[in-house]
Short mmCIF file of C-alpha atoms in Angstrom, two decimals:
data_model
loop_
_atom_site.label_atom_id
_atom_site.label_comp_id
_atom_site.label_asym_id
_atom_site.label_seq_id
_atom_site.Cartn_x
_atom_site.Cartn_y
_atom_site.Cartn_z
CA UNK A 1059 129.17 89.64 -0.26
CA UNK A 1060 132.52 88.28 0.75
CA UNK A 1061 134.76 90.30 3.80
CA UNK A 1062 137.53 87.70 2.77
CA UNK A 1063 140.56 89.22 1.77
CA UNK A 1064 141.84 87.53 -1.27
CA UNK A 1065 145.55 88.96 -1.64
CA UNK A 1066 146.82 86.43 0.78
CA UNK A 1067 145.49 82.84 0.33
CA UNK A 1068 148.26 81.38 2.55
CA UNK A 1069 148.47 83.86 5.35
CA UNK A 1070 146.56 82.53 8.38
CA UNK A 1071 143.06 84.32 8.72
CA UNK A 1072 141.86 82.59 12.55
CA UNK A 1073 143.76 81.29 14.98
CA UNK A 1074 141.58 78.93 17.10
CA UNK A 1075 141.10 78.08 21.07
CA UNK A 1076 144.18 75.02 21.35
CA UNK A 1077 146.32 76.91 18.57
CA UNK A 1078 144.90 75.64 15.31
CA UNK A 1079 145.30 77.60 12.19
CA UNK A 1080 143.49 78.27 9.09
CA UNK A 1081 144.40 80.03 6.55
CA UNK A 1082 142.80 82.28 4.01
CA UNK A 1083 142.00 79.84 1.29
CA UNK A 1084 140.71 77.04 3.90
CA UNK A 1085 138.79 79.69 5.24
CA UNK A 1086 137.01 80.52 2.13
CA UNK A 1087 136.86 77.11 1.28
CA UNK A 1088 134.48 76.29 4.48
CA UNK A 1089 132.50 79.44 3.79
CA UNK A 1090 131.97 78.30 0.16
CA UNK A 1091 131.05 74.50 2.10
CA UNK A 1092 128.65 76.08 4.21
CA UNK A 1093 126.39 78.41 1.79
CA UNK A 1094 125.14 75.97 0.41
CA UNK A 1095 122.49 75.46 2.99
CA UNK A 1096 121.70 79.13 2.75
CA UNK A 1097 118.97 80.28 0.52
CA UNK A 1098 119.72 83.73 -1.16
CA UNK A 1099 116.91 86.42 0.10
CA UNK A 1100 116.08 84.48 3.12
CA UNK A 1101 115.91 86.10 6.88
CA UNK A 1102 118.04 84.09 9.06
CA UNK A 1103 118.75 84.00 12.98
CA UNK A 1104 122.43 82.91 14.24
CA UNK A 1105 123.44 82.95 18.19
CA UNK A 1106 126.44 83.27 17.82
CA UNK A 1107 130.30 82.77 20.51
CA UNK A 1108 133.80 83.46 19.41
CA UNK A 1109 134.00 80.29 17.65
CA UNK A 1110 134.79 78.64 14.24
CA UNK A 1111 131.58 77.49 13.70
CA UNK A 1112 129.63 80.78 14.22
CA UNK A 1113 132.45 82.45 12.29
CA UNK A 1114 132.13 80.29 8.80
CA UNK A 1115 128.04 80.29 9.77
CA UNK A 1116 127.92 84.07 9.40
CA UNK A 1117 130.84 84.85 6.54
CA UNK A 1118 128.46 81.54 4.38
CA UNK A 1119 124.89 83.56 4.95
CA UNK A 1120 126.60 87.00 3.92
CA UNK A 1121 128.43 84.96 0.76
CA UNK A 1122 124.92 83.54 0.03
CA UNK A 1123 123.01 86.24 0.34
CA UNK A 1124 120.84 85.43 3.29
CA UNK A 1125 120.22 88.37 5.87
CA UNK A 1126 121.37 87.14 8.65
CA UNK A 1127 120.34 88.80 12.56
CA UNK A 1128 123.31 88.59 14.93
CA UNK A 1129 122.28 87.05 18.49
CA UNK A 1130 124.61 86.75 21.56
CA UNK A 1131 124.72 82.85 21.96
CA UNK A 1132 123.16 82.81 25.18
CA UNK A 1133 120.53 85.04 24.48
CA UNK A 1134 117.70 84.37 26.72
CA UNK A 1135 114.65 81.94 25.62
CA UNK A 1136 111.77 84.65 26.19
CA UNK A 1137 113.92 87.20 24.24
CA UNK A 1138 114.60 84.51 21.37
CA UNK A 1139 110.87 83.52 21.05
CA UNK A 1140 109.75 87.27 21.03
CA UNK A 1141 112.35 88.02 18.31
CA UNK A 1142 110.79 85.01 16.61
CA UNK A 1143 107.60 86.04 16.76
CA UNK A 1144 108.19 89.49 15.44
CA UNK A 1145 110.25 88.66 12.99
CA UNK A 1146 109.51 85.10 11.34
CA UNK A 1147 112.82 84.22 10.33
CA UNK A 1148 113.51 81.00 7.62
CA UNK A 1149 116.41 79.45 9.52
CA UNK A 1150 117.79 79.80 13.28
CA UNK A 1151 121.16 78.66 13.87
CA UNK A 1152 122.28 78.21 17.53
CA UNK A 1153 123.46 75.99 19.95
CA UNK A 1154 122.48 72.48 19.21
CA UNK A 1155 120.87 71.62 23.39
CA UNK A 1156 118.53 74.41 22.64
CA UNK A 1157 116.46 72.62 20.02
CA UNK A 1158 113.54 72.52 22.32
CA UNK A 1159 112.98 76.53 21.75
CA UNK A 1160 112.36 75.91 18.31
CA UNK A 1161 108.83 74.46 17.52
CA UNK A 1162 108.16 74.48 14.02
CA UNK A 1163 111.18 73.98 13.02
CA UNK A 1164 113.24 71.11 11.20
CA UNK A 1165 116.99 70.18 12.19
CA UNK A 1166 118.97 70.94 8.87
CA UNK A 1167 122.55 70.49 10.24
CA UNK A 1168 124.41 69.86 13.41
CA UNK A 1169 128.17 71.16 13.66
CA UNK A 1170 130.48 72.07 15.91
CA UNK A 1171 127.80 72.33 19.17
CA UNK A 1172 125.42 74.16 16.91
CA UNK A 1173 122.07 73.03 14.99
CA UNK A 1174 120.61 74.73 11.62
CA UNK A 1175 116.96 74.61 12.10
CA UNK A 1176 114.44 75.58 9.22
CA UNK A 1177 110.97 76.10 9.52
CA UNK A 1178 108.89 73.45 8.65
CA UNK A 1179 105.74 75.26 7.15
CA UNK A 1180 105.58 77.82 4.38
CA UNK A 1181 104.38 81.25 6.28
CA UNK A 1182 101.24 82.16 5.40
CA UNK A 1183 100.63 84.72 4.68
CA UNK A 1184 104.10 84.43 2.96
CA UNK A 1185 105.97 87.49 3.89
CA UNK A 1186 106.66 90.17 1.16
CA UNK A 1187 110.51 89.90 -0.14
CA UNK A 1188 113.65 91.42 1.78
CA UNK A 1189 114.77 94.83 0.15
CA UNK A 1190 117.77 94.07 -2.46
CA UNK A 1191 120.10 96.40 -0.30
CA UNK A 1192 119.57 94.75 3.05
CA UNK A 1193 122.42 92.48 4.01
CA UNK A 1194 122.62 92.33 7.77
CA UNK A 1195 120.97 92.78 11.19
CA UNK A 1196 121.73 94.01 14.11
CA UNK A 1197 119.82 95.29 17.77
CA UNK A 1198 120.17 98.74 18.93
CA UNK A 1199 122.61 98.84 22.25
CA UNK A 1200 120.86 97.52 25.06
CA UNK A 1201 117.53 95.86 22.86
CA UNK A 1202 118.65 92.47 21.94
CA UNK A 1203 115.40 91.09 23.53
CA UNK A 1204 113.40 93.94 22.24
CA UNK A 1205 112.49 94.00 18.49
CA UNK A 1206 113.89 97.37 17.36
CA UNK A 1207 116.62 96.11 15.03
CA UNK A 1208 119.26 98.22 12.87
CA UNK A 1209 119.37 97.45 9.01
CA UNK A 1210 123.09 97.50 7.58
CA UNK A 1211 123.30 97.06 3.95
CA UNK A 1212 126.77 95.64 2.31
CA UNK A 1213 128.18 99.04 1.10
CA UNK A 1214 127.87 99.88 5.24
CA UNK A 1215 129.47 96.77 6.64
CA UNK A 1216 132.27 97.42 3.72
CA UNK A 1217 132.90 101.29 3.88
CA UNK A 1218 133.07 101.00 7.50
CA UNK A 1219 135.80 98.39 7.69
CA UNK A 1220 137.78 100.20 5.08
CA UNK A 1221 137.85 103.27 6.60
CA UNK A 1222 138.52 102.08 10.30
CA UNK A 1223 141.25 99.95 8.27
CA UNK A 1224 142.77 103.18 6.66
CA UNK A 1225 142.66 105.37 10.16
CA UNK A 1226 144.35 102.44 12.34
CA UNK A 1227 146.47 101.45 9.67
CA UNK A 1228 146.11 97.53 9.66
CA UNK A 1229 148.06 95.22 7.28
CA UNK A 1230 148.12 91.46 7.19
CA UNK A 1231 151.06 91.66 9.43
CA UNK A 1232 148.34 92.66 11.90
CA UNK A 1233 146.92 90.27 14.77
CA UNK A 1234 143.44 91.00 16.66
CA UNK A 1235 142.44 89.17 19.17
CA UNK A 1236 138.25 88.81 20.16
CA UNK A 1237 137.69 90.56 23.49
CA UNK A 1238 134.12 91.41 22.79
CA UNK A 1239 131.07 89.77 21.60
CA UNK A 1240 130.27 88.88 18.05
CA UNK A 1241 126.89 90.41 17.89
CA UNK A 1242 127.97 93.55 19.30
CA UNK A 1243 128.84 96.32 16.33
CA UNK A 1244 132.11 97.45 17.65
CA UNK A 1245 133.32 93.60 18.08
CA UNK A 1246 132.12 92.62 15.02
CA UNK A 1247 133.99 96.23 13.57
CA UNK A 1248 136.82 94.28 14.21
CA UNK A 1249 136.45 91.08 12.86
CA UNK A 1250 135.84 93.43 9.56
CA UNK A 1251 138.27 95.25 9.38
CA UNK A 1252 140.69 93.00 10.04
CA UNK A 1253 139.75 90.46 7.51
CA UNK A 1254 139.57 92.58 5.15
CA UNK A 1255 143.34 93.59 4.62
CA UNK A 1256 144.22 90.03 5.50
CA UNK A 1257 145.25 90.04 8.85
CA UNK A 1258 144.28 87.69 11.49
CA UNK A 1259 142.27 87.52 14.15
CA UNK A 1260 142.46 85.00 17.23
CA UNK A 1261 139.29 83.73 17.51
CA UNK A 1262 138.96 82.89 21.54
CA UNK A 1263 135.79 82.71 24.06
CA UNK A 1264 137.99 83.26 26.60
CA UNK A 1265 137.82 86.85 28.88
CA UNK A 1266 140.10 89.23 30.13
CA UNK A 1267 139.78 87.45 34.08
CA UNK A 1268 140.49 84.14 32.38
CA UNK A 1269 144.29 83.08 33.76
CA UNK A 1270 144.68 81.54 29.80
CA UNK A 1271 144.25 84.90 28.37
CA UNK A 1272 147.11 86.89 28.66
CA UNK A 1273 149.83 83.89 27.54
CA UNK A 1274 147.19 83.60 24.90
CA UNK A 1275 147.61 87.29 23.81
CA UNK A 1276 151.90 87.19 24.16
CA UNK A 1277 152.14 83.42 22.74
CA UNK A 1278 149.96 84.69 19.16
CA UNK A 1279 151.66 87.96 19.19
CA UNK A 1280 148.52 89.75 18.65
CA UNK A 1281 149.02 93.42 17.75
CA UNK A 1282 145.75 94.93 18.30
CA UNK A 1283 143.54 94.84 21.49
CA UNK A 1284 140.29 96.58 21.55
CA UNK A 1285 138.00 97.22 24.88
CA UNK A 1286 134.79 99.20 26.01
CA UNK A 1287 134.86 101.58 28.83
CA UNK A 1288 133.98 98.70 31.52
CA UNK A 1289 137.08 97.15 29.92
CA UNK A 1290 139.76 99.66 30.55
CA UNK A 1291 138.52 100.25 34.63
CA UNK A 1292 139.17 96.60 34.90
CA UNK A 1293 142.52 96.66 33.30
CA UNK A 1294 143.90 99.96 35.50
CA UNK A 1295 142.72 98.00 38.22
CA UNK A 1296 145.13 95.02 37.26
CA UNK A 1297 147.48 97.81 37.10
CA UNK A 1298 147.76 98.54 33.09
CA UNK A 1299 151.22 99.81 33.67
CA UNK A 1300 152.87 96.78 34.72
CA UNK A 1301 151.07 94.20 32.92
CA UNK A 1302 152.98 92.97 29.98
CA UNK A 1303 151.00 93.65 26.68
CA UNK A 1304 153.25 91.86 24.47
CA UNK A 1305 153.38 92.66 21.14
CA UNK A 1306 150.36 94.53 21.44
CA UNK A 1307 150.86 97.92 19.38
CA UNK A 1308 147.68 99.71 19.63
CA UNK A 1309 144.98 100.08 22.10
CA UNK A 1310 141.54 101.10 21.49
CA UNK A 1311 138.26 102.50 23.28
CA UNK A 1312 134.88 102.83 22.25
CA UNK A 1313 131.52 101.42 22.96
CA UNK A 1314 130.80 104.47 25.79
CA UNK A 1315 132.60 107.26 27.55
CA UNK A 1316 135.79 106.63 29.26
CA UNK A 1317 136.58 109.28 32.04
CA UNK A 1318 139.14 111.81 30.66
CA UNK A 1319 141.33 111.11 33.74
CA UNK A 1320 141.32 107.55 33.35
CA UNK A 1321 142.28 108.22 29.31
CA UNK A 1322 144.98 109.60 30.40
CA UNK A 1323 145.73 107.03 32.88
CA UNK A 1324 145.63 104.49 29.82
CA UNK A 1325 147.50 106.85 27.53
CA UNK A 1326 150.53 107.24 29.67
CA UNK A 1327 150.54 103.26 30.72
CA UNK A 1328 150.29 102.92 26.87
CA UNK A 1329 153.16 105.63 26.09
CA UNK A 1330 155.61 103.70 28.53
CA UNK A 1331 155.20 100.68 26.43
CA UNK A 1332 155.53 102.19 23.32
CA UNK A 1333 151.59 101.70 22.21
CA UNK A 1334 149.18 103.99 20.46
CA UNK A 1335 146.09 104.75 22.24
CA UNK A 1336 143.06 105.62 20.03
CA UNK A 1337 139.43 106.79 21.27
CA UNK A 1338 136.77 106.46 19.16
CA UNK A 1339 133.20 106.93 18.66
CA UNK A 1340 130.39 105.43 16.89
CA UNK A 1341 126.55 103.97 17.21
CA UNK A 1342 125.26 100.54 15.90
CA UNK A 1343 123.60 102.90 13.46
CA UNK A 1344 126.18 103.71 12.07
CA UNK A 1345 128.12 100.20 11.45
CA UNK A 1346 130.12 101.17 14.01
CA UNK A 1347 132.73 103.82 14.49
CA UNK A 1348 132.20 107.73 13.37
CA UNK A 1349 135.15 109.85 14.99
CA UNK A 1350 138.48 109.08 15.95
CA UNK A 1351 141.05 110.63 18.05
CA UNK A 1352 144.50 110.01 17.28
CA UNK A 1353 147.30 108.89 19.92
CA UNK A 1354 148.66 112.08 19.49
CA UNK A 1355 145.96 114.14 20.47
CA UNK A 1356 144.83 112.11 23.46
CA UNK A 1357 147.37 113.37 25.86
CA UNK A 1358 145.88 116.97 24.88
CA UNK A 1359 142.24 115.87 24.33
CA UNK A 1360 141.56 113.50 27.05
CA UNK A 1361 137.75 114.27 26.66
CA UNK A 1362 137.36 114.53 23.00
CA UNK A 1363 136.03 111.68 20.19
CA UNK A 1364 138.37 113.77 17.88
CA UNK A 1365 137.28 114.00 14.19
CA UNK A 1366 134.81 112.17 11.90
CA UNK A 1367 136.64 108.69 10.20
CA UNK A 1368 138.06 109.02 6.75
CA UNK A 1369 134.50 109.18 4.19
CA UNK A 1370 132.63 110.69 7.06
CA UNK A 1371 131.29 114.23 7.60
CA UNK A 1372 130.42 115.15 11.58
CA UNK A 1373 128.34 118.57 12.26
CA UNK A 1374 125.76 120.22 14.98
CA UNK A 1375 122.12 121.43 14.31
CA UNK A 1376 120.44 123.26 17.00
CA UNK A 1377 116.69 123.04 18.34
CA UNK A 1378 116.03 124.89 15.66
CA UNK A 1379 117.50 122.37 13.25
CA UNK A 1380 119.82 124.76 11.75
CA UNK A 1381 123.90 124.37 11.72
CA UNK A 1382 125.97 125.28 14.64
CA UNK A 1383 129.21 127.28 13.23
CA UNK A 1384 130.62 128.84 16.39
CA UNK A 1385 133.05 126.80 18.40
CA UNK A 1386 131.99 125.84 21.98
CA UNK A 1387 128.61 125.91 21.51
CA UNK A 1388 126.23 123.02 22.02
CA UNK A 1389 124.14 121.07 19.75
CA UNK A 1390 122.75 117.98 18.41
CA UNK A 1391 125.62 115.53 16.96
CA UNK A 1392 124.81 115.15 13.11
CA UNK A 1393 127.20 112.16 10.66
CA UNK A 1394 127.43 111.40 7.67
CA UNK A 1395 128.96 108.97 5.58
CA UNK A 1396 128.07 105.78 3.38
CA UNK A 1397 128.32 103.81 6.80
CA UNK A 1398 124.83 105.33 7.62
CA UNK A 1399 122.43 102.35 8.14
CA UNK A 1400 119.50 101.63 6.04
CA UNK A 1401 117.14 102.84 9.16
CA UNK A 1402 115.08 100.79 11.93
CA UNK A 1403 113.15 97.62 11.50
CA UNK A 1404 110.19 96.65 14.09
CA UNK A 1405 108.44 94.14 12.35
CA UNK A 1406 109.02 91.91 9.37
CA UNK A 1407 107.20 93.94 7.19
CA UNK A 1408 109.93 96.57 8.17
CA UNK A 1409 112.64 94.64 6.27
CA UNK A 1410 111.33 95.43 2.65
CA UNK A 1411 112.01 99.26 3.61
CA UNK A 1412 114.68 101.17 1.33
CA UNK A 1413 117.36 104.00 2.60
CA UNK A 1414 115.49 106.00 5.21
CA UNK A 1415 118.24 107.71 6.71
CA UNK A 1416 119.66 108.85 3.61
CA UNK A 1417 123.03 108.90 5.11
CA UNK A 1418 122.90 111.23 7.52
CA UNK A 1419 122.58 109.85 11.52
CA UNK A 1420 121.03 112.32 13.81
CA UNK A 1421 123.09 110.57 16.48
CA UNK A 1422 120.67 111.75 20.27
CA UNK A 1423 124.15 113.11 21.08
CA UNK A 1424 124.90 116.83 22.47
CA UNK A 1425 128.15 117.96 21.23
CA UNK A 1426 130.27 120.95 20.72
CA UNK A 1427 133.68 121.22 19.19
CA UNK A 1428 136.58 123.58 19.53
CA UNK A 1429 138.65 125.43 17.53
CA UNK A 1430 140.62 122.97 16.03
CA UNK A 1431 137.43 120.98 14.81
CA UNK A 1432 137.48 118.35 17.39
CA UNK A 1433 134.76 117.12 19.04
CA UNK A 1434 133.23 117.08 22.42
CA UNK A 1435 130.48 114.62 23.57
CA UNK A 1436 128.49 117.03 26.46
CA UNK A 1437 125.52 114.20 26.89
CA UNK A 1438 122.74 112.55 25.54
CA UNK A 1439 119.68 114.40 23.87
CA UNK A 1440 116.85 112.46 25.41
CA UNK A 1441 118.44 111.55 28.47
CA UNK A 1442 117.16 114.29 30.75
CA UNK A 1443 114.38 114.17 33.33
CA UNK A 1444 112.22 117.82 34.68
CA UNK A 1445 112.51 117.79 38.09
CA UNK A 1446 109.80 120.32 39.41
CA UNK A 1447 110.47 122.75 36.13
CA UNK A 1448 114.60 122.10 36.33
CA UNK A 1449 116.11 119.94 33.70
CA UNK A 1450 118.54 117.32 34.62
CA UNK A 1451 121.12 115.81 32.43
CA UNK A 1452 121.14 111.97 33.47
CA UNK A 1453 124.81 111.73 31.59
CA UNK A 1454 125.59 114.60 33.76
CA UNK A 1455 124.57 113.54 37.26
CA UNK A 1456 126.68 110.34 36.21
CA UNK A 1457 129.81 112.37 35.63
CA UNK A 1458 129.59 114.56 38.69
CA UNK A 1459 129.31 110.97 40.87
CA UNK A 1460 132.21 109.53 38.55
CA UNK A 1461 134.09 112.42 39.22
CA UNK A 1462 133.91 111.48 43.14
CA UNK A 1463 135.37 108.15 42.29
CA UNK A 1464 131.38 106.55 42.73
CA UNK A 1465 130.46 104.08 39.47
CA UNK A 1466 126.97 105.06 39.36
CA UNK A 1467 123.83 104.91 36.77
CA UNK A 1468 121.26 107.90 36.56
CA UNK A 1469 117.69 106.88 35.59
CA UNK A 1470 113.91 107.73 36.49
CA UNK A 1471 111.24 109.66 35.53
CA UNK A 1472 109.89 113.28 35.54
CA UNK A 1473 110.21 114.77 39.31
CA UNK A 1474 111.67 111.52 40.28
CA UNK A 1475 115.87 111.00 40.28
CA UNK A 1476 116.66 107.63 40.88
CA UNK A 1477 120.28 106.92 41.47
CA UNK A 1478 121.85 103.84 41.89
CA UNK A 1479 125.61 104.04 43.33
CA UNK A 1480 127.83 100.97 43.26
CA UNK A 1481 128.86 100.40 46.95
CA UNK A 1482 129.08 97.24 49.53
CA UNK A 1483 126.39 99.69 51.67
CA UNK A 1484 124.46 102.51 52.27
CA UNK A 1485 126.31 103.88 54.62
CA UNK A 1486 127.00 107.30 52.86
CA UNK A 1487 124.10 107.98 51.05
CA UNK A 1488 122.23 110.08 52.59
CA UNK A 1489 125.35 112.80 52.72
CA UNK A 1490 125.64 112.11 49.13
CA UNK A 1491 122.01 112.53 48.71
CA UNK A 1492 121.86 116.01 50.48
CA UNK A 1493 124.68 117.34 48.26
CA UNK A 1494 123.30 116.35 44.77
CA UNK A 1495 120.19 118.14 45.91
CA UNK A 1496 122.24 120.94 46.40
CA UNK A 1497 124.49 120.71 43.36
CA UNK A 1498 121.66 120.22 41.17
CA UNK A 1499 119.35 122.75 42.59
CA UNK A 1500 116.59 120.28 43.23
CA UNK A 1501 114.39 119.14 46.58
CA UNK A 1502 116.05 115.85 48.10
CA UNK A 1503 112.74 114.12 47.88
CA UNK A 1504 113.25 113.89 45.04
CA UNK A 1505 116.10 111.95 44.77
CA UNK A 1506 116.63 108.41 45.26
CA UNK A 1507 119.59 106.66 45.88
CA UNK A 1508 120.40 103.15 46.24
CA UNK A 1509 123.65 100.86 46.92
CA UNK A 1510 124.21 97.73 44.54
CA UNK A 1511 127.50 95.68 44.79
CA UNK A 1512 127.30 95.91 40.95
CA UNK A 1513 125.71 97.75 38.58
CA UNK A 1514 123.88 95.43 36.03
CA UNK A 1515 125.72 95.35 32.56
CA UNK A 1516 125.34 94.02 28.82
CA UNK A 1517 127.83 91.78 26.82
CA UNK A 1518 129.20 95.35 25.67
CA UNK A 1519 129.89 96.17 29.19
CA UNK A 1520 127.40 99.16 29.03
CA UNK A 1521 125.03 99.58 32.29
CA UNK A 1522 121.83 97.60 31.44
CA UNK A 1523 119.07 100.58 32.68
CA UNK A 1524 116.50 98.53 32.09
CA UNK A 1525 117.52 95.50 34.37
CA UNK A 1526 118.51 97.87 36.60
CA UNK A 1527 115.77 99.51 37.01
CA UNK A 1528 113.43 96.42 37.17
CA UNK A 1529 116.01 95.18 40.31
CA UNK A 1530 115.95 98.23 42.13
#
């Protein structure tokens, strides 16, 4: 499979960290390099940073036809060797000072801070092949040291970037610029869909609190920024309205829910300077992105996800499992679309498995929509807790404390509420305590609140629950 646009030879494809260029055809000319020490059919881990080297690393194992499982670079060692142990891959490609986590295996190639390390023995048992469709790996939000991975096949990673291409209109005038992690879906969304009309993408390991950034951003003229929820709190706080954006001519959100006030906060600081705002929705599952709301609509919408992306079908079921037709009522999100993933994978075994989702995503989500067809996340399926026979909505709970201008995570277990509120003390818990109780019709004792002066987070800038709940 090649994401390589092939219109525009000449037209630069990355812009790297100190300003050098390559264009398409030297880009495609180190991916064709590189595959060569990929095997086609073979399972292959890369940890991977915004760099050139994990760049022509992953584009070569996807040319080649190796399956390749996107890491985050630093990726802890206990993580890495359970991942290892589940899954038995042929090659690991990561930095080159972590050799030592790799017994067993042989150095191939060293480049650019990296190593390529192959195994040195046959498996034995040798594992049974990889199915024909599979072409990529990725975890599930929030499991990249667990083993539940997401299998993406080629027509995914391609319909996807199409259509996100098609609904954010991108041409190879276009300019993105990497503000979130390879191995995360919606960063890597990017990287897609960008490369595959030919535009470019600046190619940068540097963050949105790095003082280098910003001229960055102006001096390439990038034209598209992208940023999780976590993203856009950070950049009101920097005041979004007066910082200068450049050529910057659309904004999006996804990756979580973004307050509707502080949408609108963005929207108007993005009105002011003449760029489109876009949220979006979408799961790993799913490639990425599922729903769309367009600039235009977010002014009068601030707390929709809009309409299913062009290919893409969106619908309710209800407990019952049959379709919900009336406006305003709640059910369970349904998609689909050819960016439907293959299914799950817990095992090695698991990658030999065909189409289980069929393309249709039973997202976990509760939705409604109105009567204009646009839809309304209301909270998460699963994520409730019975407190004493009442049920609590955990995405709920969270709202009612962002509401109140508290960043807080919900979490527990039946007839226990735990609550952990960012704040330098715990000076006003117990008030807030006593008034949840109330709001939620619930006995205080069985709530519990506690202060952090941050609430743990991934690479994605989601809360990490289950950090957080092994601090607290």
């Amino acid at each position: 499979m090649n994401l390589l646009c092939p219109r525009f030879p000449q037209r630069p494809a990355l812009v790297l960290d100190g300003g050098a260029v390559l264009s398409y055809s030297e880009l495609q000319q180190a991916v064709q390099s590189f595959k060569l020490h990929w095997q086609a059919r073979e399972l292959v881990f890369l940890l991977l940073d915004n760099d050139l080297s994990s760049m022509v690393s992953y584009l070569s194992a996807l040319a080649a036809g190796a399956v390749p499982l996107l890491l985050a670079a630093g990726l802890p060692e206990h993580a890495l060797r359970s991942l290892l142990d589940r899954y038995q891959p042929e090659c690991v490609w990561l930095a080159a000072s972590r050799q030592a986590e790799l017994p067993g295996f042989d150095a191939v190639l060293s480049q650019g801070g990296y190593g390529l390390w192959r195994r040195r023995q046959p498996m034995s048992p040798p594992p049974g092949p990889l199915h024909p469709d599979l072409a990529l790996l990725l975890a599930t939000s929030g499991s990249t040291g667990t083993p539940k991975l997401v299998r993406l096949s080629a027509q995914n990673l391609l319909s996807n970037a199409d259509s996100i291409a098609q609904y954010l209109q991108l041409d190879e005038h276009d300019r993105a610029i990497t503000t979130l992690p390879f191995n995360y879906s919606y960063g890597l969304s990017v990287i897609h869909s960008h490369l595959r009309v030919g535009a470019c993408v600046v190619l940068t390991r540097l963050g949105l609190f790095d003082g280098a950034f910003w001229p960055l951003l102006r001096q390439q003229q990038v034209t598209r920024f992208q940023g999780v929820p976590f993203t856009y709190e950070m950049l009101l706080k920097l005041r979004l309205d007066r910082l200068d954006m450049g050529s910057v001519r659309s904004m999006t959100v996804a990756g979580g829910r973004l307050a509707p006030e502080r949408v609108l906060q963005v929207h108007q600081s993005c009105q002011a300077k003449g760029i489109d705002f876009y949220v979006m929705y979408g799961q790993t599952e799913a490639t990425a992105r599922m729903a769309y709301l367009p600039p235009a609509q977010v002014g009068l919408k601030p707390d929709s996800i809009g309409r299913a992306i062009p290919g893409g079908q969106l619908g309710l079921i209800d407990e019952q499992g049959e379709a919900v037709s009336e406006a305003g009522k709640t059910g369970e999100l349904i998609y689909q679309g050819p960016n439907v993933s293959l299914g799950y994978a817990e095992s090695r075994a698991d990658l030999q498995l065909g189409d289980t989702h069929q393309g249709v995503l039973r997202t976990g989500d509760l939705a409604r929509f109105d009567a204009e067809g646009c839809f309304y996340i209301e909270g998460r399926l699963h994520r409730f807790l019975k407190i004493h026979g009442v049920r609590v909505s955990l995405a709920a709970v969270e709202q009612l404390l962002e509401q109140r201008g508290l960043a807080a995570a919900a979490w527990g277990v039946d007839d226990r509420l735990c609550i952990s509120v960012q704040a330098p003390d715990a000076a006003g818990l117990p008030v807030l305590r006593d008034e949840l109780a109330g709001l939620l019709n619930v006995n205080r004792s069985t709530l519990s609140l506690h202060a952090l002066p941050a609430l743990p987070r991934l690479d994605s800038g989601k809360i990490d629950y289950p950090r957080l709940s092994a601090a607290v």
